[in-house]
Coordinates of C-alpha atoms (C1' of nucleotides) and ligand atoms in Angstrom, one line a residue:
Chain A
M1 CA 116.8 37.2 67.2
S2 CA 114.4 39.2 68.3
T3 CA 113.8 39.0 72.5
N4 CA 110.1 38.2 73.2
F5 CA 109.0 41.6 73.8
S6 CA 105.4 42.1 76.1
I7 CA 102.3 43.6 75.2
T8 CA 103.3 46.4 76.6
E9 CA 106.5 47.0 75.2
E10 CA 105.3 46.5 72.5
N11 CA 102.7 49.6 73.0
Y12 CA 105.1 51.9 73.2
I13 CA 107.4 50.9 70.6
K14 CA 104.6 52.0 68.3
A15 CA 103.8 54.8 69.6
I16 CA 107.8 55.5 69.8
F17 CA 107.4 54.6 65.9
H18 CA 104.5 56.8 65.6
L19 CA 105.6 60.0 67.1
Q20 CA 108.9 59.9 65.7
E21 CA 107.0 60.2 61.9
V22 CA 106.6 64.1 62.5
N23 CA 109.3 64.9 64.5
G24 CA 112.6 62.5 63.9
M25 CA 112.5 62.7 68.0
V26 CA 110.1 62.6 70.3
S27 CA 110.2 62.8 74.2
T28 CA 108.7 61.4 76.9
N29 CA 105.4 64.2 77.7
E30 CA 104.5 63.4 74.1
L31 CA 104.8 59.8 75.0
A32 CA 103.2 59.9 78.4
A33 CA 100.3 62.3 76.2
E34 CA 100.6 59.3 72.8
L35 CA 99.6 56.0 75.7
D36 CA 98.0 58.6 78.1
T37 CA 100.3 57.1 81.0
K38 CA 102.1 58.8 83.3
P39 CA 106.3 60.3 82.0
A40 CA 107.7 59.0 85.2
S41 CA 106.6 55.2 83.6
V42 CA 107.7 56.6 79.8
T43 CA 111.1 57.3 81.6
D44 CA 111.1 53.0 83.3
M45 CA 110.5 51.7 80.2
L46 CA 113.3 53.9 78.5
K47 CA 115.5 52.7 80.3
K48 CA 114.7 49.5 79.6
L49 CA 114.1 49.6 76.1
K50 CA 117.9 51.2 76.0
V51 CA 118.9 47.5 77.0
K52 CA 117.0 45.4 74.5
K53 CA 118.9 47.8 73.2
M54 CA 115.0 49.2 71.3
V55 CA 115.7 53.0 71.4
H56 CA 118.3 55.3 71.4
Y57 CA 117.4 56.9 75.2
E58 CA 119.6 59.4 76.5
P59 CA 118.2 60.6 80.0
Y60 CA 117.0 64.5 79.2
Q61 CA 116.6 64.3 75.5
A62 CA 115.3 63.1 73.0
F63 CA 115.5 59.4 72.0
K64 CA 113.6 57.3 68.1
L65 CA 114.0 54.0 67.9
S66 CA 117.0 52.0 66.8
S67 CA 116.4 49.8 63.5
D68 CA 116.1 46.7 65.0
G69 CA 113.3 48.8 67.4
K70 CA 111.8 49.8 63.9
K71 CA 112.2 46.9 62.6
L72 CA 110.8 45.1 65.3
A73 CA 107.5 48.8 64.6
L74 CA 106.9 48.1 61.2
N75 CA 106.2 43.9 62.1
I76 CA 103.5 45.4 64.4
V77 CA 102.1 47.8 62.3
R78 CA 101.6 45.2 59.8
R79 CA 99.9 43.2 62.3
H80 CA 97.4 45.6 63.0
R81 CA 97.0 47.3 59.6
L82 CA 96.1 43.4 58.2
W83 CA 94.5 42.7 61.0
E84 CA 92.2 45.9 60.0
Y85 CA 92.3 45.0 56.8
F86 CA 90.7 41.2 56.8
L87 CA 88.0 42.7 59.9
V88 CA 87.0 44.7 56.8
E89 CA 87.0 42.6 54.0
K90 CA 86.4 39.1 55.2
L91 CA 84.1 40.3 57.8
Q92 CA 81.8 43.0 57.3
F93 CA 83.0 45.8 60.2
G94 CA 83.3 48.9 59.5
W95 CA 86.0 50.8 58.6
D96 CA 85.9 52.7 61.9
E97 CA 85.2 50.3 64.0
V98 CA 88.3 48.2 63.7
H99 CA 91.4 49.6 65.1
E100 CA 90.6 48.9 68.6
L101 CA 90.2 44.5 67.6
A102 CA 93.7 45.2 66.0
E103 CA 95.4 46.9 69.3
Q104 CA 94.4 43.6 70.9
L105 CA 94.9 40.7 68.1
E106 CA 98.5 42.1 66.4
H107 CA 100.3 41.9 69.2
V108 CA 99.7 37.4 68.4
S109 CA 102.9 37.6 66.9
D110 CA 103.5 34.3 64.6
K111 CA 105.4 35.4 61.5
K112 CA 104.0 32.2 59.7
L113 CA 100.6 33.1 61.0
V114 CA 101.0 37.1 59.8
D115 CA 102.1 36.5 56.3
R116 CA 99.6 33.4 56.1
L117 CA 97.8 35.8 56.9
D118 CA 98.2 38.8 54.2
A119 CA 98.9 36.0 51.3
F120 CA 94.5 34.6 52.5
L121 CA 94.1 38.4 52.0
N122 CA 95.6 38.3 48.7
F123 CA 99.0 41.0 49.5
P124 CA 96.8 44.6 50.5
R125 CA 99.0 47.1 50.1
F126 CA 96.6 50.2 51.6
D127 CA 94.7 49.4 55.2
P128 CA 90.4 50.2 55.5
H129 CA 91.8 53.5 56.9
G130 CA 94.3 54.6 52.9
D131 CA 97.6 54.1 55.4
P132 CA 100.6 51.6 54.2
I133 CA 100.2 47.4 55.3
P134 CA 104.5 47.2 55.3
D135 CA 105.1 44.1 53.3
S136 CA 106.6 41.2 55.4
N137 CA 110.3 42.4 54.9
G138 CA 108.9 46.1 56.8
K139 CA 108.6 47.6 52.7
M140 CA 105.1 50.0 52.3
A141 CA 104.0 51.5 50.0
Q142 CA 104.2 54.8 48.8
Q143 CA 101.1 56.9 49.7
E144 CA 99.9 59.0 47.1
Q145 CA 97.6 60.6 48.5
V146 CA 97.4 64.3 49.6
C147 CA 94.7 65.9 51.7
L148 CA 92.6 67.8 50.2
T149 CA 93.8 71.1 51.3
E150 CA 96.5 71.0 48.4
L151 CA 93.7 69.8 45.5
P152 CA 93.1 72.7 43.0
V153 CA 89.6 73.2 42.1
Q154 CA 87.9 71.5 39.5
T155 CA 90.6 67.9 40.3
Q156 CA 87.9 64.9 41.1
A157 CA 89.2 63.1 43.9
E158 CA 88.7 59.3 45.8
V159 CA 88.7 59.8 49.2
C160 CA 91.1 57.3 50.9
S161 CA 92.2 58.1 53.9
V162 CA 91.3 59.4 57.7
G163 CA 93.1 62.1 59.4
S164 CA 91.9 61.3 62.8
Q165 CA 89.1 57.7 64.3
S166 CA 88.1 60.1 66.8
S167 CA 84.3 60.0 66.3
S168 CA 83.0 63.1 66.1
L169 CA 85.5 63.4 63.3
L170 CA 83.4 60.5 61.9
E171 CA 80.2 62.1 63.7
L172 CA 81.1 65.0 61.3
L173 CA 81.4 62.4 58.0
S174 CA 79.2 59.7 58.4
H175 CA 75.7 63.3 58.1
K176 CA 77.8 64.4 55.4
H177 CA 77.0 60.7 53.7
I178 CA 81.1 61.3 53.4
G179 CA 83.9 57.9 53.7
I180 CA 86.6 56.1 52.5
G181 CA 86.0 55.7 48.6
T182 CA 83.4 58.1 47.8
R183 CA 84.6 60.2 44.9
L184 CA 83.8 63.9 45.5
E185 CA 85.1 66.9 42.3
I186 CA 86.9 70.1 43.8
K187 CA 84.5 73.2 42.7
Q188 CA 85.8 76.3 45.5
R189 CA 87.5 77.2 48.0
F190 CA 87.3 80.1 49.9
S191 CA 90.1 82.2 52.0
F192 CA 88.0 84.5 54.5
D193 CA 87.9 80.5 56.3
N194 CA 89.6 78.2 53.9
S195 CA 86.6 76.3 53.5
I196 CA 86.0 74.0 50.8
E197 CA 82.9 73.3 48.9
I198 CA 82.7 70.0 46.5
K199 CA 80.2 67.8 44.5
I200 CA 79.1 64.6 45.3
K201 CA 77.9 62.6 41.7
D202 CA 74.3 63.2 42.2
Q203 CA 74.9 65.5 44.6
Q204 CA 74.3 68.5 46.5
L205 CA 77.3 71.1 47.0
I206 CA 78.1 70.4 50.4
T207 CA 80.9 73.1 52.1
L208 CA 83.9 71.5 54.1
S209 CA 85.6 73.7 56.8
K210 CA 89.5 74.0 57.2
E211 CA 89.5 71.6 60.0
L212 CA 87.0 68.7 58.3
A213 CA 88.2 69.3 54.7
Q214 CA 92.0 69.1 56.8
A215 CA 91.2 65.5 58.3
L216 CA 89.7 63.9 54.3
F217 CA 93.1 62.4 52.5
V218 CA 92.3 61.3 48.7
K219 CA 94.0 60.2 45.0
K220 CA 92.9 62.0 42.2
I221 CA 91.4 60.3 40.2
Chain B
M1 CA 77.6 41.9 83.4
S2 CA 81.3 39.5 82.9
T3 CA 82.8 41.3 84.3
N4 CA 87.0 42.4 82.6
F5 CA 88.8 39.1 83.4
S6 CA 93.0 38.5 82.8
I7 CA 94.3 36.3 80.8
T8 CA 95.2 34.3 83.3
E9 CA 92.0 34.3 84.8
E10 CA 91.1 33.5 81.4
N11 CA 93.3 30.2 81.7
Y12 CA 92.6 29.2 84.7
I13 CA 89.2 29.2 84.1
K14 CA 89.7 26.8 80.9
A15 CA 92.0 24.4 82.7
I16 CA 89.8 23.8 85.5
F17 CA 87.0 23.8 82.5
H18 CA 88.6 21.2 81.1
L19 CA 89.8 18.9 84.2
Q20 CA 85.9 18.5 86.0
E21 CA 84.6 17.2 82.6
V22 CA 86.9 13.9 83.3
N23 CA 86.3 13.9 87.7
G24 CA 83.6 16.7 88.6
M25 CA 85.6 18.1 90.1
V26 CA 89.5 19.4 90.6
S27 CA 92.1 19.4 92.9
T28 CA 94.2 22.0 93.6
N29 CA 98.2 20.2 92.4
E30 CA 96.1 18.5 89.2
L31 CA 95.1 22.4 88.0
A32 CA 98.7 23.0 89.3
A33 CA 100.0 20.8 87.0
E34 CA 98.2 21.3 84.1
L35 CA 99.6 25.1 84.0
D36 CA 102.4 24.2 84.7
T37 CA 102.6 26.6 88.1
K38 CA 103.4 25.5 91.9
P39 CA 100.3 24.8 93.9
A40 CA 100.3 27.9 95.5
S41 CA 100.1 29.5 93.1
V42 CA 97.2 28.1 92.2
T43 CA 95.5 29.2 95.3
D44 CA 95.9 32.0 95.3
M45 CA 94.0 32.4 92.1
L46 CA 91.3 30.2 94.1
K47 CA 90.8 33.1 96.2
K48 CA 91.2 35.4 93.4
L49 CA 88.1 33.9 91.0
K50 CA 86.4 33.2 94.4
V51 CA 85.8 36.5 95.0
K52 CA 84.5 37.5 91.3
K53 CA 82.2 33.8 92.1
M54 CA 83.8 32.1 89.0
V55 CA 83.8 29.4 91.0
H56 CA 82.6 27.1 94.1
Y57 CA 86.2 26.3 96.2
E58 CA 86.0 26.1 100.2
P59 CA 89.6 26.1 102.2
Y60 CA 90.8 22.1 101.9
Q61 CA 88.1 20.9 99.4
A62 CA 88.2 20.2 95.9
F63 CA 86.5 22.7 93.5
K64 CA 84.3 23.4 90.2
L65 CA 83.1 26.0 88.1
S66 CA 80.1 28.0 89.2
S67 CA 77.5 28.1 86.8
D68 CA 78.9 32.5 85.4
G69 CA 82.3 30.0 85.3
K70 CA 81.3 27.9 83.0
K71 CA 79.2 30.2 81.0
L72 CA 82.5 32.2 80.5
A73 CA 84.5 28.3 79.5
L74 CA 82.4 27.8 77.3
N75 CA 82.6 31.4 75.5
I76 CA 86.9 30.6 76.1
V77 CA 86.5 27.0 73.8
R78 CA 84.4 28.6 71.5
R79 CA 86.7 31.1 70.2
H80 CA 89.6 29.0 70.9
R81 CA 87.8 26.0 68.3
L82 CA 86.5 28.5 66.0
W83 CA 90.6 29.8 65.0
E84 CA 91.9 26.6 65.6
Y85 CA 89.2 25.8 63.0
F86 CA 89.9 29.5 60.8
L87 CA 93.8 28.6 60.9
V88 CA 93.4 25.2 59.6
E89 CA 90.3 25.9 57.0
K90 CA 91.5 29.4 54.9
L91 CA 94.4 29.7 55.8
Q92 CA 95.9 26.0 55.5
F93 CA 97.5 25.8 59.0
G94 CA 97.7 21.9 59.1
W95 CA 95.6 20.5 62.0
D96 CA 98.4 19.7 64.0
E97 CA 101.0 23.5 64.2
V98 CA 96.6 25.7 65.1
H99 CA 96.7 24.9 68.7
E100 CA 99.4 27.1 70.0
L101 CA 98.4 30.1 68.3
A102 CA 94.6 30.1 69.1
E103 CA 95.8 29.6 72.4
Q104 CA 96.2 33.5 72.4
L105 CA 94.0 34.3 69.5
E106 CA 91.1 33.1 72.5
H107 CA 92.2 36.0 74.5
V108 CA 90.5 38.9 71.7
S109 CA 87.6 39.0 73.9
D110 CA 85.2 40.9 71.6
K111 CA 81.2 39.4 71.2
K112 CA 81.0 40.8 67.2
L113 CA 84.3 39.7 66.3
V114 CA 83.5 36.4 67.4
D115 CA 79.9 35.9 66.7
R116 CA 80.9 37.8 62.5
L117 CA 84.5 35.2 62.7
D118 CA 81.2 32.0 63.3
A119 CA 79.4 33.4 59.9
F120 CA 82.2 33.8 58.3
L121 CA 83.3 29.7 58.9
N122 CA 79.6 29.1 58.1
F123 CA 78.4 28.3 61.5
P124 CA 81.5 25.2 61.9
R125 CA 79.9 22.4 64.5
F126 CA 83.8 20.8 65.0
D127 CA 87.0 22.1 65.1
P128 CA 89.9 20.7 63.2
H129 CA 90.7 18.0 66.5
G130 CA 87.1 17.1 66.4
D131 CA 86.3 18.7 69.0
P132 CA 82.7 20.2 69.4
I133 CA 82.5 24.6 69.2
P134 CA 80.0 25.9 71.7
D135 CA 77.5 28.5 69.6
S136 CA 77.0 31.9 70.8
N137 CA 74.9 30.4 73.6
G138 CA 77.1 27.4 74.2
K139 CA 75.3 24.8 73.4
M140 CA 77.5 22.8 71.6
A141 CA 76.9 19.6 69.5
Q142 CA 76.7 16.0 71.1
Q143 CA 79.7 14.5 70.0
E144 CA 79.2 11.5 68.2
Q145 CA 82.7 10.0 67.9
V146 CA 83.7 7.0 70.0
C147 CA 87.6 5.7 71.2
L148 CA 89.3 3.1 68.1
T149 CA 89.1 0.9 71.3
E150 CA 85.9 0.3 72.1
L151 CA 84.9 -0.1 67.8
P152 CA 84.2 -4.5 67.1
V153 CA 86.4 -6.0 64.8
Q154 CA 84.9 -4.8 60.9
T155 CA 83.8 -2.1 61.2
Q156 CA 84.7 0.3 59.1
A157 CA 85.3 4.5 60.8
E158 CA 87.0 7.6 60.2
V159 CA 89.9 9.2 62.0
C160 CA 88.4 12.4 63.9
S161 CA 90.0 13.5 66.9
V162 CA 93.0 12.9 69.1
G163 CA 93.2 12.4 72.4
S164 CA 96.5 14.1 72.7
Q165 CA 98.9 17.2 71.3
S166 CA 101.5 15.4 72.0
S167 CA 104.4 15.6 68.9
S168 CA 105.2 12.9 69.8
L169 CA 102.1 10.7 68.8
L170 CA 102.1 13.3 66.7
E171 CA 105.2 12.0 64.9
L172 CA 103.8 8.6 65.6
L173 CA 101.0 9.0 63.8
S174 CA 102.4 10.6 60.7
H175 CA 104.6 8.2 59.9
K176 CA 101.9 4.9 60.2
H177 CA 100.2 7.2 57.7
I178 CA 97.2 8.3 60.2
G179 CA 95.2 12.3 60.9
I180 CA 92.3 12.9 60.4
G181 CA 89.8 12.2 58.1
T182 CA 91.7 9.0 57.6
R183 CA 89.6 6.2 56.9
L184 CA 89.9 2.5 58.0
E185 CA 88.7 -0.6 59.1
I186 CA 88.4 -3.0 62.2
K187 CA 90.1 -5.9 61.2
Q188 CA 91.6 -7.6 64.6
R189 CA 92.2 -7.7 67.4
F190 CA 94.8 -9.6 70.6
S191 CA 93.7 -9.7 73.5
F192 CA 97.4 -10.5 75.0
D193 CA 98.7 -6.7 74.0
N194 CA 94.7 -5.0 73.7
S195 CA 96.6 -4.3 70.3
I196 CA 94.4 -3.6 67.1
E197 CA 95.2 -4.2 63.0
I198 CA 93.9 -2.1 60.8
K199 CA 93.5 -1.6 57.1
I200 CA 93.5 1.7 55.5
K201 CA 92.1 1.8 51.8
D202 CA 95.2 0.0 49.2
Q203 CA 97.5 0.3 52.4
Q204 CA 98.7 -3.5 54.2
L205 CA 97.6 -4.2 57.9
I206 CA 99.0 -1.7 60.2
T207 CA 99.6 -2.5 63.9
L208 CA 98.1 -0.4 66.6
S209 CA 99.1 -0.7 70.1
K210 CA 96.8 -0.6 72.9
E211 CA 98.7 3.3 74.2
L212 CA 98.1 4.9 69.9
A213 CA 94.9 2.9 70.0
Q214 CA 93.8 5.1 73.0
A215 CA 94.3 7.9 71.3
L216 CA 92.4 7.1 68.4
F217 CA 89.1 8.6 68.1
V218 CA 86.4 8.4 65.0
K219 CA 82.9 8.0 63.5
K220 CA 81.3 5.0 62.6
I221 CA 80.6 5.1 58.8
Chain C
dA1 C1' 94.7 5.8 117.2
dT2 C1' 99.6 7.0 116.0
dA3 C1' 102.1 7.6 112.8
dT4 C1' 103.2 9.7 108.2
dA5 C1' 102.4 10.8 103.7
dT6 C1' 100.9 13.6 100.8
dT7 C1' 97.6 18.2 99.8
dT8 C1' 97.0 22.6 100.4
dT9 C1' 98.0 27.0 102.5
dT10 C1' 100.3 30.4 104.3
dA11 C1' 104.4 33.8 104.4
dG12 C1' 107.9 36.5 102.6
dA13 C1' 110.3 37.7 98.4
dT14 C1' 110.3 39.2 93.5
dT15 C1' 109.7 40.7 88.8
dC16 C1' 106.8 44.1 85.8
dG17 C1' 104.0 48.3 85.0
dT18 C1' 102.5 51.5 87.2
dC19 C1' 101.7 55.6 90.2
dT20 C1' 102.9 59.7 93.6
dA21 C1' 105.8 63.1 95.5
dA22 C1' 110.2 65.3 95.3
dA23 C1' 114.5 65.8 92.9
dA24 C1' 117.7 67.1 89.7
dT25 C1' 117.3 68.7 85.4
dA26 C1' 116.8 71.8 81.1
dT27 C1' 114.2 76.1 78.9
dT28 C1' 112.3 80.1 79.0
dT29 C1' 111.7 84.8 80.4
dT30 C1' 113.5 88.8 82.6
Chain D
dA1 C1' 122.7 86.0 84.1
dA2 C1' 118.7 84.6 88.0
dA3 C1' 114.3 84.0 88.3
dA4 C1' 110.8 81.4 87.7
dT5 C1' 108.8 77.5 84.4
dA6 C1' 108.0 73.2 82.4
dT7 C1' 110.9 69.1 81.8
dT8 C1' 112.4 64.3 83.0
dT9 C1' 113.7 61.4 86.1
dT10 C1' 114.3 58.8 91.7
dA11 C1' 112.6 56.9 95.3
dG12 C1' 109.9 54.6 96.9
dA13 C1' 104.8 52.0 97.2
dC14 C1' 101.4 49.2 95.6
dG15 C1' 98.6 45.1 93.3
dA16 C1' 99.4 41.6 90.3
dA17 C1' 101.1 36.8 89.4
dT18 C1' 104.8 34.6 90.5
dC19 C1' 108.3 31.6 93.4
dT20 C1' 110.7 29.5 97.3
dA21 C1' 110.2 27.1 102.4
dA22 C1' 107.3 26.4 106.1
dA23 C1' 103.4 25.8 108.3
dA24 C1' 98.4 23.7 108.2
dA25 C1' 94.7 20.0 107.4
dT26 C1' 93.5 16.1 105.1
dA27 C1' 95.1 11.0 103.6
dT28 C1' 96.8 6.8 104.6
dA29 C1' 99.0 2.6 106.8
dT30 C1' 100.3 0.2 110.7
Ligands
MN1 MN1 94.0 50.9 62.9
MN2 MN1 94.9 51.4 59.8
MN3 MN1 93.3 23.2 70.9
MN4 MN1 91.0 21.6 69.0

DNA sequence: ATATATTTTTAGATTCGTCTAAAATATTTT
DNA sequence: AAAATATTTTAGACGAATCTAAAAATATAT
């Protein structure tokens, strides 16, 4: 069944998977940007992945993963998120330090290892960033999280995920003492600049810019 | 400091380390056999490792690791054995199934990860095969184990390591119900064929061939 | 000391993943 | 519909790691 894939091939497949979640289809330039490589390299790899039946690709057209490709992608995402969970829960890493390590660990692909790790961790359904972890069949829980911008005034919610892992975002969040698990209440919205005022328990009111609010995902409580 | 090394370079360095433990020096053919590659490839890599100052090598002569090379080798061995311990202790793998997985995990090289894993496991000093785990400074505990062939009659001992991980050895051991941790007593030695008779608690006497005894390492109890 | 055998290195080719520069195709503007 | 622009693919080269076949050096045997 699943022939062996190189680390490079796995990285391409995972990147296509994430990009196609947005538009359904992916372009060569988009993928090159995502992988920090050149369009010419992407074309080469697409031809290879097509031979291996992992993508639906025709020259000069947008492409997407085949069902086999999607299956493999979900498996890679599973490994990535399980290792992230492991690093945070068992090795006491911060949720902002684990992504790069998981990028490496995700390529150790042994079904038994991954399933045992899953069991050891008690089958977690979400990773430390609030993203759902596919189970061994590739199914993932529905993400019950909502963007802060979509939440009505006076609602209480808990931060469960962030929209990016840029260090500039992380810097701002730590400055405002906001992290995964922080509970807050929406106090007021300002239509002029789409900023939001929130209150964290036992703290003063805080203002969040539109940009920041868009990067925060919460679940209602 | 430690420039980045490819997985391939790490594998060469680790293999040289293990081979030079025997004779002090390593030959091209020996290393090629160990890595299941061709002597020509070994020569190429030796030139590269020499430039990186990891080996003391002159054409046509036996070679060995530099002190930097040894340091890196100990680090790789540390990662390998910590992961083996993790897989057995936390993920319930058998000690005979973990080597191949550790071969992959050992190349995820992040100091913080390795040190945290070490702490999480409570700083184990020996891996599941009885081999000592280097600490974060590269120091390893003295191995107090002895080969079964060197043990006098009537001594009691506990199996703590095996000399190889070939499946033929593992098959024989499981047939005779011998594993890491098995306690036994030497009952008699036969000089004709150097076979040994041992007794395992609550079992009959068992005969071990010279070859098998040479592959078993124990510590006295 | 010469011949033979073994070990090691070199030369040249191959595969994978990448790149640059140029050509081909598609899209947008006028 | 032509021209201008943007996107994508091809052609050709390169570094890493490997291989085979042949040459060079070393070790062994006579
Ligand atoms: Mn991640
Ligand atoms: Mn994540
Ligand atoms: Mn091992
Ligand atoms: Mn071991």
